Amino acid sequence: MTIELDPLIHVPTRLRIVATLAALPDGDALSFTRLQDMLGLTPGNLIIQLRKLEDAGYISSTKTRNGSAQKTTVTLTGKGRAALSAYIQALRDLLGGLDVDATSPAAPSMR
């Protein structure tokens, strides 16, 4: 049996983005600057990662203008929530047989 982890979500920065947006109620959005602050990313890095997620249909972004100020908000789409759910299930399936006690630092070595 082969377990596929979504390579788009598997990248740690994108996983953090998707997980952060998934914590919001369905349909709620975060501003770009708030998401950037929460994740501690540079604007350039966040833009690149958001673009990849948006190209896949996992997030949507909306730009609004209030006078001279522009605000970008980001929302996780239904497709993005489904992809995260499938990713989580794939991880559970992959790690399901793992004996956590055998991998702890206090466990005896298997050499």
C-alpha positions as a Markdown table, in Angstrom:
| # | Residue | x | y | z |
|---|---|---|---|---|
| 1 | Met | 0.0 | 0.0 | 0.0 |
| 2 | Thr | 1.4 | 3.4 | -1.0 |
| 3 | Ile | 0.4 | 6.4 | 1.0 |
| 4 | Glu | 0.6 | 9.7 | -0.8 |
| 5 | Leu | 1.3 | 12.9 | 1.1 |
| 6 | Asp | 0.1 | 16.0 | -0.9 |
| 7 | Pro | 3.5 | 17.5 | -1.9 |
| 8 | Leu | 1.9 | 21.0 | -2.1 |
| 9 | Ile | 0.8 | 20.9 | 1.6 |
| 10 | His | 3.8 | 18.8 | 2.8 |
| 11 | Val | 6.2 | 21.8 | 2.4 |
| 12 | Pro | 6.4 | 23.1 | 6.1 |
| 13 | Thr | 5.7 | 26.7 | 5.3 |
| 14 | Arg | 2.6 | 25.9 | 3.3 |
| 15 | Leu | 1.5 | 23.4 | 5.9 |
| 16 | Arg | 1.7 | 26.2 | 8.5 |
| 17 | Ile | -0.4 | 28.5 | 6.3 |
| 18 | Val | -3.1 | 25.9 | 5.6 |
| 19 | Ala | -3.3 | 24.8 | 9.2 |
| 20 | Thr | -3.5 | 28.4 | 10.4 |
| 21 | Leu | -6.4 | 29.2 | 8.0 |
| 22 | Ala | -8.1 | 25.9 | 8.8 |
| 23 | Ala | -8.3 | 27.0 | 12.5 |
| 24 | Leu | -10.7 | 29.7 | 11.4 |
| 25 | Pro | -14.4 | 29.1 | 11.0 |
| 26 | Asp | -15.3 | 28.1 | 7.4 |
| 27 | Gly | -15.4 | 31.2 | 5.2 |
| 28 | Asp | -13.5 | 33.4 | 7.6 |
| 29 | Ala | -10.4 | 35.2 | 6.3 |
| 30 | Leu | -7.1 | 36.6 | 7.7 |
| 31 | Ser | -5.4 | 39.7 | 6.4 |
| 32 | Phe | -2.1 | 39.2 | 4.6 |
| 33 | Thr | -0.3 | 41.2 | 7.3 |
| 34 | Arg | -1.9 | 39.3 | 10.2 |
| 35 | Leu | -1.0 | 36.0 | 8.6 |
| 36 | Gln | 2.5 | 37.2 | 8.0 |
| 37 | Asp | 2.8 | 38.3 | 11.6 |
| 38 | Met | 1.4 | 35.0 | 12.9 |
| 39 | Leu | 3.8 | 32.9 | 10.9 |
| 40 | Gly | 6.8 | 35.2 | 11.1 |
| 41 | Leu | 7.4 | 35.1 | 7.3 |
| 42 | Thr | 8.8 | 37.8 | 5.0 |
| 43 | Pro | 6.3 | 39.4 | 2.6 |
| 44 | Gly | 8.1 | 37.9 | -0.3 |
| 45 | Asn | 8.1 | 34.3 | 1.1 |
| 46 | Leu | 4.5 | 34.5 | 2.0 |
| 47 | Ile | 3.4 | 35.8 | -1.4 |
| 48 | Ile | 5.2 | 33.0 | -3.1 |
| 49 | Gln | 3.7 | 30.3 | -0.9 |
| 50 | Leu | 0.2 | 31.8 | -1.1 |
| 51 | Arg | 0.4 | 32.0 | -4.9 |
| 52 | Lys | 1.2 | 28.2 | -5.1 |
| 53 | Leu | -1.7 | 27.4 | -2.8 |
| 54 | Glu | -4.0 | 29.7 | -4.7 |
| 55 | Asp | -3.0 | 28.2 | -8.1 |
| 56 | Ala | -4.0 | 24.8 | -6.7 |
| 57 | Gly | -7.4 | 26.2 | -5.5 |
| 58 | Tyr | -6.6 | 25.6 | -1.8 |
| 59 | Ile | -6.9 | 29.3 | -0.9 |
| 60 | Ser | -8.5 | 32.3 | -2.3 |
| 61 | Ser | -7.4 | 35.9 | -1.8 |
| 62 | Thr | -9.3 | 39.1 | -2.1 |
| 63 | Lys | -7.9 | 42.6 | -2.5 |
| 64 | Thr | -9.9 | 45.6 | -1.4 |
| 65 | Arg | -9.2 | 49.3 | -1.6 |
| 66 | Asn | -10.1 | 51.9 | 1.0 |
| 67 | Gly | -8.8 | 55.1 | -0.4 |
| 68 | Ser | -5.1 | 54.7 | -1.0 |
| 69 | Ala | -4.8 | 51.7 | 1.3 |
| 70 | Gln | -5.1 | 48.2 | -0.1 |
| 71 | Lys | -5.9 | 45.2 | 2.0 |
| 72 | Thr | -5.5 | 41.6 | 1.0 |
| 73 | Thr | -7.4 | 38.8 | 2.8 |
| 74 | Val | -6.8 | 35.1 | 2.5 |
| 75 | Thr | -9.3 | 32.3 | 3.0 |
| 76 | Leu | -9.0 | 28.5 | 2.9 |
| 77 | Thr | -11.3 | 27.1 | 0.3 |
| 78 | Gly | -13.4 | 23.9 | 0.5 |
| 79 | Lys | -10.9 | 22.2 | -1.7 |
| 80 | Gly | -8.1 | 23.4 | 0.6 |
| 81 | Arg | -9.9 | 22.0 | 3.7 |
| 82 | Ala | -10.5 | 18.7 | 1.9 |
| 83 | Ala | -6.8 | 18.6 | 0.9 |
| 84 | Leu | -5.7 | 19.2 | 4.5 |
| 85 | Ser | -8.1 | 16.6 | 5.8 |
| 86 | Ala | -6.8 | 14.0 | 3.3 |
| 87 | Tyr | -3.2 | 15.0 | 4.2 |
| 88 | Ile | -3.9 | 14.5 | 7.9 |
| 89 | Gln | -5.5 | 11.1 | 7.2 |
| 90 | Ala | -2.5 | 10.1 | 5.1 |
| 91 | Leu | -0.2 | 11.0 | 8.0 |
| 92 | Arg | -2.3 | 9.0 | 10.4 |
| 93 | Asp | -2.3 | 6.0 | 8.0 |
| 94 | Leu | 1.5 | 6.3 | 7.5 |
| 95 | Leu | 2.2 | 6.6 | 11.2 |
| 96 | Gly | -0.6 | 4.3 | 12.4 |
| 97 | Gly | 1.7 | 1.3 | 13.1 |
| 98 | Leu | 4.4 | 3.4 | 14.7 |
| 99 | Asp | 5.2 | 2.4 | 18.3 |
| 100 | Val | 5.8 | 5.8 | 19.9 |
| 101 | Asp | 7.5 | 4.3 | 23.0 |
| 102 | Ala | 10.0 | 2.6 | 20.8 |
| 103 | Thr | 11.1 | 5.8 | 19.2 |
| 104 | Ser | 11.4 | 7.9 | 22.4 |
| 105 | Pro | 14.9 | 8.9 | 23.5 |
| 106 | Ala | 14.6 | 6.8 | 26.6 |
| 107 | Ala | 13.9 | 3.6 | 24.6 |
| 108 | Pro | 16.7 | 1.1 | 24.3 |
| 109 | Ser | 18.6 | 1.2 | 21.1 |
| 110 | Met | 17.7 | -1.5 | 18.5 |
| 111 | Arg | 21.3 | -2.0 | 17.3 |
